[in-house]
Every structure is written in C-alpha cells, then in structure tokens.
Amino acid sequence: MEDSPINRLPEDTLHQIFSSLSLRQIMICRSVCKLFNRTLTSSSFIHLISARSHLHLLALRPPHLHHHHHSLHASLHSCIHVYDPDQNQWLRFSLDFLPFRSPHPVASSLGLVYLWADSPDSNKSLIVCNPLTRQYRVLPQLGSAWSRHGSVLVDSRNRVMVLTELAALYFSFSQKTQQWLKFSSNLPSKPRSPIMISNSVFALCDVGSPWRSKWKLFSCAVKNLLNLNLNVMNNNWECLERHEWGDIFDIMKRPRLIPGDGNKILMIGGLKSNYSFNQSCSTILILRLDLETMEWEEATRMPEAMHRWFQDSKFKVFGGGNRVCFSGKKVGRLALWDCCKWRWIDGVPGNGDELFRGFTFEARLTAIP
C-alpha cells in the first residue's frame, strides 16, 4: 500500500470518494489498512458524513453479573452486541477504548451510547460514547444508587434524565451550569418502562393494592418541568385517562412501554384470558397509542406457535418504532416483530438462555457534544 497511487491523493479527494459509501462499507474499509483507518476516523471526515449515513440496529444490554457466569459476562461487558435486522446478522462494537471497568450500556440516541461504568474511585459514572468514533465523555459525578435504581432516558436534543420513584435528575449538554438538576418526581409507585417522546416523559405506575395490580399511564412535559432560573423542577405529572379507553389497562398483564414511530407509544403485555388473580395469558399483545388523537389501536399479537415459548416464562421487551424484540428465560433465541412481520433471531451472544434487555441503536458517526 505504501507505493500505491492512492497515497498521493489529497485528503479532501479521499473524503469525497469514501463519502459515497454506506456506513456499513465505511466500517469495513477501516480495517483494510492504516491509511484508510486514519482517513475514515479523522474528525473532518466524520463531520462530513455524520448526518448522511446510519444503521438501525438493536443493541443488547449485558445481563446482570453473577459470580458463576463471571467469564461469560466479562466478555459481554467488553463490547456492545448489536443485531442488524436488515442484514440478519450480529455485529460487535468494542468498548476497549474506555478507561473504565465493567461498562454497562443502557440507552442510546442519534449514534451516542450512554452507559454506567466503574470509575477509579469505585463509584458508578454515567458516560456517553460513540463506539464507531471511539470517543467518550464522562457526565458529572453521580452516586452509585442512581445506577442501581434509576432508569436512564435520552432524546435527540442531548437531554438526559435519570428517573426513580421519588426523584429524578436532568442534564443537558447545552445548559451553562453543566451539572445535574435534581427534582422530586412524586409518582405513586416506581415508574415502569419510562420513555421520552415529543418533549414529554411517559411511564406506567401501579396504583393498585399489594394483592392486585392496577396500571395507569402518567406523563410529564419536560418544558413544564424545567425552570433553569430556579435550578429546580416542578412536579407536573399527569395521569392520562379517557372514558373511551374503557378497561384497556385491565386486560394487560405486566404491561410495559416502548416508543413507537413518530408521535406514538407502544404498550406491550400479556393478554389476560380472564380477570382471576393468577390469570393466564392467551397471547402477547402490542397496542399503539396516537398522542395526537389519544386513541388506542391493536398493532399486532404474537403468533400462537411463538407464544408457546414465552407463556410459562418471564420475558423482557425492548425496541422502538415498528421493531419490538422479546427475550425469554431459557428460550434460546429472541423473537422479533419487525414492521408487521414476526420472526426468530438466532445466534444470540452467550448461551442464548439469558434474559436480555436492550435498546435501539442508530449507529452513526456522531461527534460527542
């Protein structure tokens, strides 16, 4: 390669040539030679194509660490395992560029991945990174309790929230103070599967008794919460209820939320076969709420042959848009609802019997704010 004529081309010319490739092709070309790697990882090239090319992937969160599976989890923690639904293949992005122990990815937005990791003083730090550019930034220090009990929410405007039942933290890369703002959440119970859509946070809360769950949908507008002058947030959580919704929350067993396409919310749970205390579920149901019309519709139901694998086991759900992924204990593979089609995902990292969580990862060459 040292004697190749391509070495004599100006950098701008190389950038124009490579900018015509897809992100998938660019990632392959990085491993061809040192020249290609240096060219395709330069800040000027990343800036040139950052808004042009991206991949819509599903990323796995590593399972919780158990001492008897330490070697398996250590390998899972050293990288991010992602699934490319368009190519039906697993990819792996290394996290070896992070100078922290036990990185645990939890969320992503516009190519940036947010993860918890052990800092040198043994506290948990929240870090934002881009596995493709191998850049990272440490967010202001937090206590370890937030990593154990908080749900991390991020959006396309580089706003970050860590939400618990009693309190929440807010951080924006654009704010002058560059520190976490803390406010009381005052929710009736621990928020279940909170999501951020259209400048609002939505979460399910159980307002029932210890003997019988009763789920309600709560929302809070970020613009109404934040008062930067006072450095506090006001409690503006609202329970969303409509008479025409009927018993839509009562027919779902252990529902959870996922952001849908545009201004829509997906609610996923088991469809109860009756109203008895330990009722079984006839299938797994996906409902869709349009936030503009505030009307629910049924998006799909899991096929019976696929549901047999999940009906007797605990399962987790993750995804976004029109892609919803299901992980079940000892199922051995993942189930995917992909744009109105159901299919299995094989080749899951590890032994495939873990109960995986995850998030959508729109891989792109985005710079860290």
Coordinates of C-alpha atoms in Angstrom, one line a residue:
M1 CA 0.0 0.0 0.0
E2 CA 2.9 2.4 0.6
D3 CA 3.7 2.5 -3.1
S4 CA 0.0 2.7 -4.2
P5 CA -1.0 5.8 -6.1
I6 CA -3.9 6.3 -3.6
N7 CA -1.3 7.5 -1.1
R8 CA -0.7 10.5 -3.3
L9 CA -4.3 11.7 -3.4
P10 CA -5.2 14.8 -1.3
E11 CA -7.2 14.1 1.9
D12 CA -10.2 16.1 0.5
T13 CA -10.3 13.8 -2.5
L14 CA -10.2 10.7 -0.3
H15 CA -13.0 12.1 1.7
Q16 CA -15.2 12.7 -1.3
I17 CA -14.5 9.1 -2.6
F18 CA -15.3 7.4 0.7
S19 CA -18.3 9.7 1.4
S20 CA -20.2 7.9 -1.3
L21 CA -20.1 4.6 0.6
S22 CA -22.7 3.4 3.1
L23 CA -21.8 3.4 6.8
R24 CA -21.5 -0.4 6.7
Q25 CA -19.0 -0.2 3.8
I26 CA -17.0 2.5 5.7
M27 CA -16.7 0.4 8.8
I28 CA -15.3 -2.5 6.6
C29 CA -12.9 -0.2 4.8
R30 CA -11.5 1.0 8.2
S31 CA -9.8 -2.4 8.7
V32 CA -8.2 -2.5 5.2
C33 CA -5.0 -0.5 6.0
K34 CA -3.7 2.3 8.3
L35 CA -4.3 4.9 5.6
F36 CA -7.9 4.0 5.3
N37 CA -8.4 3.8 9.1
R38 CA -6.7 7.2 9.6
T39 CA -8.7 8.8 6.8
L40 CA -12.1 7.4 7.9
T41 CA -11.7 8.2 11.6
S42 CA -10.5 11.8 11.1
S43 CA -12.7 14.5 12.6
S44 CA -13.1 16.2 9.2
F45 CA -14.4 13.0 7.5
I46 CA -16.7 12.3 10.5
H47 CA -18.1 15.8 10.3
L48 CA -18.7 15.4 6.5
I49 CA -20.8 12.3 6.7
S50 CA -22.2 12.4 10.2
A51 CA -25.7 13.3 9.0
R52 CA -25.7 11.2 5.9
S53 CA -25.4 7.6 6.8
H54 CA -26.6 5.4 9.7
L55 CA -27.7 1.9 10.6
H56 CA -30.9 1.0 12.5
L57 CA -29.7 -1.7 15.0
L58 CA -30.9 -3.4 18.2
A59 CA -28.4 -3.4 21.0
L60 CA -28.3 -5.8 23.9
R61 CA -27.7 -4.7 27.5
P62 CA -25.4 -7.2 29.3
P63 CA -27.2 -9.4 31.8
H64 CA -26.6 -8.7 35.5
L65 CA -23.3 -10.0 36.8
H66 CA -23.4 -13.4 38.6
H67 CA -20.3 -15.0 40.1
H68 CA -20.9 -18.4 38.5
H69 CA -21.1 -16.8 35.0
H70 CA -18.2 -14.3 35.5
S71 CA -16.2 -15.2 32.4
L72 CA -19.3 -15.1 30.1
H73 CA -20.4 -11.7 31.5
A74 CA -16.8 -10.3 31.4
S75 CA -16.7 -10.9 27.6
L76 CA -20.2 -9.4 27.2
H77 CA -19.2 -6.3 29.1
S78 CA -16.1 -5.6 26.9
C79 CA -18.2 -4.8 23.9
I80 CA -21.7 -4.0 22.6
H81 CA -23.5 -6.8 20.8
V82 CA -26.0 -5.5 18.3
Y83 CA -28.3 -7.1 15.8
D84 CA -28.8 -5.7 12.2
P85 CA -32.4 -6.7 11.2
D86 CA -31.8 -5.6 7.6
Q87 CA -28.8 -7.9 7.2
N88 CA -30.0 -10.6 9.7
Q89 CA -26.6 -10.6 11.4
W90 CA -24.9 -9.9 14.7
L91 CA -22.3 -7.2 15.0
R92 CA -19.9 -6.3 17.8
F93 CA -18.5 -2.9 18.7
S94 CA -15.6 -2.9 21.1
L95 CA -15.6 -0.8 24.2
D96 CA -11.8 -1.2 24.9
F97 CA -11.2 2.5 24.3
L98 CA -12.9 3.3 27.6
P99 CA -10.6 3.6 30.6
F100 CA -13.3 2.2 32.9
R101 CA -14.2 -1.2 34.3
S102 CA -17.5 -3.0 33.7
P103 CA -19.2 -0.7 31.2
H104 CA -22.9 -1.4 31.1
P105 CA -24.8 0.2 28.1
V106 CA -28.3 1.3 29.0
A107 CA -29.6 3.8 26.3
S108 CA -28.8 5.4 23.0
S109 CA -29.8 8.4 20.8
L110 CA -28.5 9.5 17.4
G111 CA -25.5 7.3 17.4
L112 CA -24.4 8.0 21.0
V113 CA -24.5 5.3 23.7
Y114 CA -25.0 6.0 27.4
L115 CA -23.5 3.5 29.9
W116 CA -22.7 3.1 33.5
A117 CA -19.1 2.2 34.4
D118 CA -16.9 1.8 37.4
S119 CA -14.7 4.9 37.9
P120 CA -11.2 4.6 39.6
D121 CA -12.7 5.5 43.0
S122 CA -15.2 2.6 42.6
N123 CA -18.2 4.8 42.1
K124 CA -20.5 4.4 39.1
S125 CA -20.2 7.1 36.4
L126 CA -22.6 7.8 33.6
I127 CA -20.6 8.0 30.3
V128 CA -21.6 8.9 26.8
C129 CA -19.6 7.5 24.0
N130 CA -19.7 6.6 20.3
P131 CA -18.3 3.1 19.6
L132 CA -17.8 3.9 16.0
T133 CA -15.6 7.0 16.5
R134 CA -14.2 5.6 19.8
Q135 CA -14.8 8.9 21.6
Y136 CA -16.3 9.4 25.1
R137 CA -17.2 11.9 27.7
V138 CA -17.9 11.5 31.4
L139 CA -21.0 13.2 32.7
P140 CA -21.0 14.9 36.1
Q141 CA -20.5 12.5 39.0
L142 CA -23.5 10.6 40.4
G143 CA -23.9 8.4 43.4
S144 CA -23.9 4.6 42.8
A145 CA -27.5 4.3 44.0
W146 CA -28.7 6.0 40.8
S147 CA -27.2 3.3 38.7
R148 CA -28.9 0.6 40.7
H149 CA -32.4 2.2 40.9
G150 CA -32.6 4.8 38.1
S151 CA -33.9 4.5 34.5
V152 CA -31.8 6.5 32.0
L153 CA -33.7 8.4 29.4
V154 CA -32.2 10.3 26.5
D155 CA -33.5 12.1 23.4
S156 CA -32.3 13.6 20.2
R157 CA -31.6 17.0 21.8
N158 CA -28.9 15.6 24.1
R159 CA -31.1 15.8 27.1
V160 CA -30.6 13.1 29.8
M161 CA -32.8 12.1 32.6
V162 CA -32.3 9.5 35.4
L163 CA -35.7 8.7 36.8
T164 CA -36.7 6.9 40.0
E165 CA -39.9 6.7 42.0
L166 CA -39.0 9.5 44.4
A167 CA -36.7 11.8 42.4
A168 CA -35.2 12.5 39.0
L169 CA -32.0 14.1 37.6
Y170 CA -31.8 16.2 34.5
F171 CA -28.8 17.1 32.4
S172 CA -28.4 18.9 29.1
F173 CA -25.2 19.4 27.2
S174 CA -26.4 22.8 26.1
Q175 CA -27.1 24.2 29.6
K176 CA -24.5 26.6 31.1
T177 CA -24.2 25.0 34.5
Q178 CA -23.1 21.6 33.2
Q179 CA -24.4 19.9 36.3
W180 CA -27.3 17.6 37.2
L181 CA -30.6 19.3 38.2
K182 CA -32.5 17.3 40.8
F183 CA -36.2 17.4 41.4
S184 CA -38.9 15.4 43.2
S185 CA -40.9 13.1 40.9
N186 CA -43.7 12.2 43.4
L187 CA -45.0 9.3 41.4
P188 CA -47.5 7.0 43.1
S189 CA -45.2 4.0 42.5
K190 CA -41.9 3.0 40.8
P191 CA -42.1 4.1 37.2
R192 CA -42.3 1.2 34.8
S193 CA -40.6 1.4 31.4
P194 CA -40.4 5.2 31.3
I195 CA -39.8 6.6 27.8
M196 CA -39.3 10.1 26.3
I197 CA -41.3 11.2 23.3
S198 CA -42.2 14.6 21.8
N199 CA -40.6 16.6 24.7
S200 CA -42.6 14.6 27.3
V201 CA -41.8 11.7 29.6
F202 CA -44.3 8.8 29.9
A203 CA -44.3 6.0 32.4
L204 CA -46.7 3.3 33.8
C205 CA -47.4 3.2 37.5
D206 CA -49.1 0.6 39.6
V207 CA -51.8 2.4 41.7
G208 CA -53.5 -0.8 42.8
S209 CA -53.1 -2.8 46.0
P210 CA -50.4 -5.3 47.1
W211 CA -52.8 -8.1 46.1
R212 CA -53.9 -6.8 42.7
S213 CA -52.1 -4.5 40.2
K214 CA -53.9 -1.6 38.6
W215 CA -51.8 0.2 35.9
K216 CA -52.2 3.8 34.9
L217 CA -50.3 5.9 32.3
F218 CA -48.6 9.1 33.6
S219 CA -46.9 11.8 31.6
C220 CA -44.9 14.9 32.3
A221 CA -43.8 17.6 29.8
V222 CA -40.1 18.4 30.0
K223 CA -40.7 22.1 29.1
N224 CA -43.2 22.4 32.0
L225 CA -40.8 20.7 34.4
L226 CA -37.6 22.7 34.0
N227 CA -37.0 26.1 35.4
L228 CA -33.4 26.9 34.8
N229 CA -33.5 30.1 36.8
L230 CA -34.5 28.4 40.0
N231 CA -32.4 25.3 39.3
V232 CA -35.4 23.1 40.2
M233 CA -38.1 21.2 38.5
N234 CA -41.8 21.4 39.5
N235 CA -44.0 18.3 39.8
N236 CA -46.3 18.2 36.8
W237 CA -47.0 14.5 36.4
E238 CA -50.5 13.9 35.0
C239 CA -52.4 10.7 34.9
L240 CA -53.7 10.2 31.4
E241 CA -57.2 8.8 31.4
R242 CA -60.0 8.8 28.9
H243 CA -63.5 7.4 29.4
E244 CA -63.5 5.9 25.9
W245 CA -60.4 3.8 26.8
G246 CA -62.5 1.5 28.9
D247 CA -60.6 -1.3 30.6
I248 CA -57.6 -1.2 28.2
F249 CA -55.1 -1.3 31.1
D250 CA -57.0 -4.1 32.9
I251 CA -56.7 -6.6 30.0
M252 CA -52.9 -6.3 30.0
K253 CA -50.7 -8.3 32.4
R254 CA -47.5 -6.6 33.4
P255 CA -47.6 -4.0 30.6
R256 CA -44.5 -2.0 29.5
L257 CA -43.9 0.9 27.2
I258 CA -41.8 1.4 24.1
P259 CA -41.5 4.5 21.8
G260 CA -43.3 3.9 18.5
D261 CA -42.9 5.7 15.2
G262 CA -43.3 9.5 15.4
N263 CA -45.8 10.6 18.0
K264 CA -46.9 7.2 19.0
I265 CA -46.5 4.9 22.1
L266 CA -46.4 1.1 22.0
M267 CA -47.7 -0.8 25.1
I268 CA -46.8 -4.5 25.3
G269 CA -48.1 -7.1 27.7
G270 CA -49.8 -10.4 28.1
L271 CA -53.5 -10.5 27.1
K272 CA -55.4 -11.8 30.1
S273 CA -57.7 -14.7 29.4
N274 CA -59.9 -13.8 32.4
Y275 CA -59.9 -11.5 35.4
S276 CA -58.9 -14.1 38.1
F277 CA -56.0 -13.3 40.4
N278 CA -53.4 -15.7 38.7
Q279 CA -54.9 -15.5 35.3
S280 CA -53.0 -17.0 32.3
C281 CA -52.4 -15.1 29.1
S282 CA -53.7 -16.2 25.8
T283 CA -51.1 -14.2 23.8
I284 CA -48.7 -11.2 23.9
L285 CA -50.5 -8.1 22.7
I286 CA -49.0 -4.9 21.2
L287 CA -51.2 -1.8 21.4
R288 CA -50.5 1.6 19.8
L289 CA -51.5 5.0 21.3
D290 CA -51.5 8.0 18.9
L291 CA -50.6 11.0 21.1
E292 CA -52.3 13.4 18.7
T293 CA -55.7 11.8 18.7
M294 CA -55.3 10.0 22.0
E295 CA -56.8 6.8 20.5
W296 CA -55.6 3.2 21.0
E297 CA -55.4 0.6 18.3
E298 CA -54.2 -3.0 18.3
A299 CA -50.9 -3.2 16.4
T300 CA -50.4 -7.0 16.4
R301 CA -50.5 -10.2 18.5
M302 CA -47.7 -12.7 18.9
P303 CA -48.4 -15.9 16.8
E304 CA -49.5 -18.8 18.9
A305 CA -46.6 -21.0 17.9
M306 CA -44.1 -18.4 19.1
H307 CA -46.1 -17.5 22.2
R308 CA -45.8 -21.1 23.5
W309 CA -42.1 -20.3 24.2
F310 CA -43.0 -17.3 26.4
Q311 CA -46.2 -18.2 28.1
D312 CA -44.6 -20.1 31.1
S313 CA -41.5 -17.8 31.5
K314 CA -40.7 -14.3 32.4
F315 CA -39.8 -12.2 29.4
K316 CA -38.3 -8.8 28.6
V317 CA -39.2 -6.4 25.8
F318 CA -37.1 -3.7 24.1
G319 CA -37.0 -1.9 20.7
G320 CA -38.6 1.1 19.1
G321 CA -40.6 2.3 16.1
N322 CA -42.0 -0.8 14.4
R323 CA -39.4 -3.2 15.8
V324 CA -40.1 -4.9 19.1
C325 CA -37.8 -7.6 20.5
F326 CA -38.7 -10.3 23.1
S327 CA -36.3 -12.1 25.3
G328 CA -37.3 -15.1 27.5
K329 CA -35.5 -17.1 30.1
K330 CA -34.2 -20.3 28.5
V331 CA -35.9 -19.6 25.2
G332 CA -32.5 -19.8 23.5
R333 CA -33.3 -17.0 20.9
L334 CA -35.1 -13.7 20.5
A335 CA -38.5 -13.1 19.0
L336 CA -38.8 -10.0 16.8
W337 CA -41.8 -8.1 15.5
D338 CA -40.4 -6.3 12.5
C339 CA -42.7 -4.0 10.5
C340 CA -45.7 -6.2 10.8
K341 CA -43.8 -9.5 10.4
W342 CA -42.8 -11.9 13.2
R343 CA -39.6 -13.9 13.1
W344 CA -36.9 -15.5 15.3
I345 CA -33.4 -14.2 15.9
D346 CA -30.8 -16.9 16.3
G347 CA -27.2 -16.7 17.2
V348 CA -27.7 -14.6 20.4
P349 CA -24.4 -14.0 22.2
G350 CA -23.6 -16.3 25.1
N351 CA -25.7 -19.4 25.6
G352 CA -28.9 -17.6 24.5
D353 CA -30.7 -18.5 27.7
E354 CA -30.2 -15.2 29.4
L355 CA -33.0 -12.7 30.0
F356 CA -31.7 -9.8 27.9
R357 CA -32.8 -6.2 27.9
G358 CA -31.8 -3.8 25.2
F359 CA -32.4 -0.6 23.3
T360 CA -32.4 0.7 19.7
F361 CA -29.0 1.9 18.4
E362 CA -29.0 4.2 15.4
A363 CA -25.3 3.7 14.6
R364 CA -23.7 6.8 13.0
L365 CA -20.5 8.8 13.1
T366 CA -21.8 11.4 15.6
A367 CA -19.4 13.6 17.5
I368 CA -19.6 13.8 21.3
P369 CA -21.2 17.2 22.4

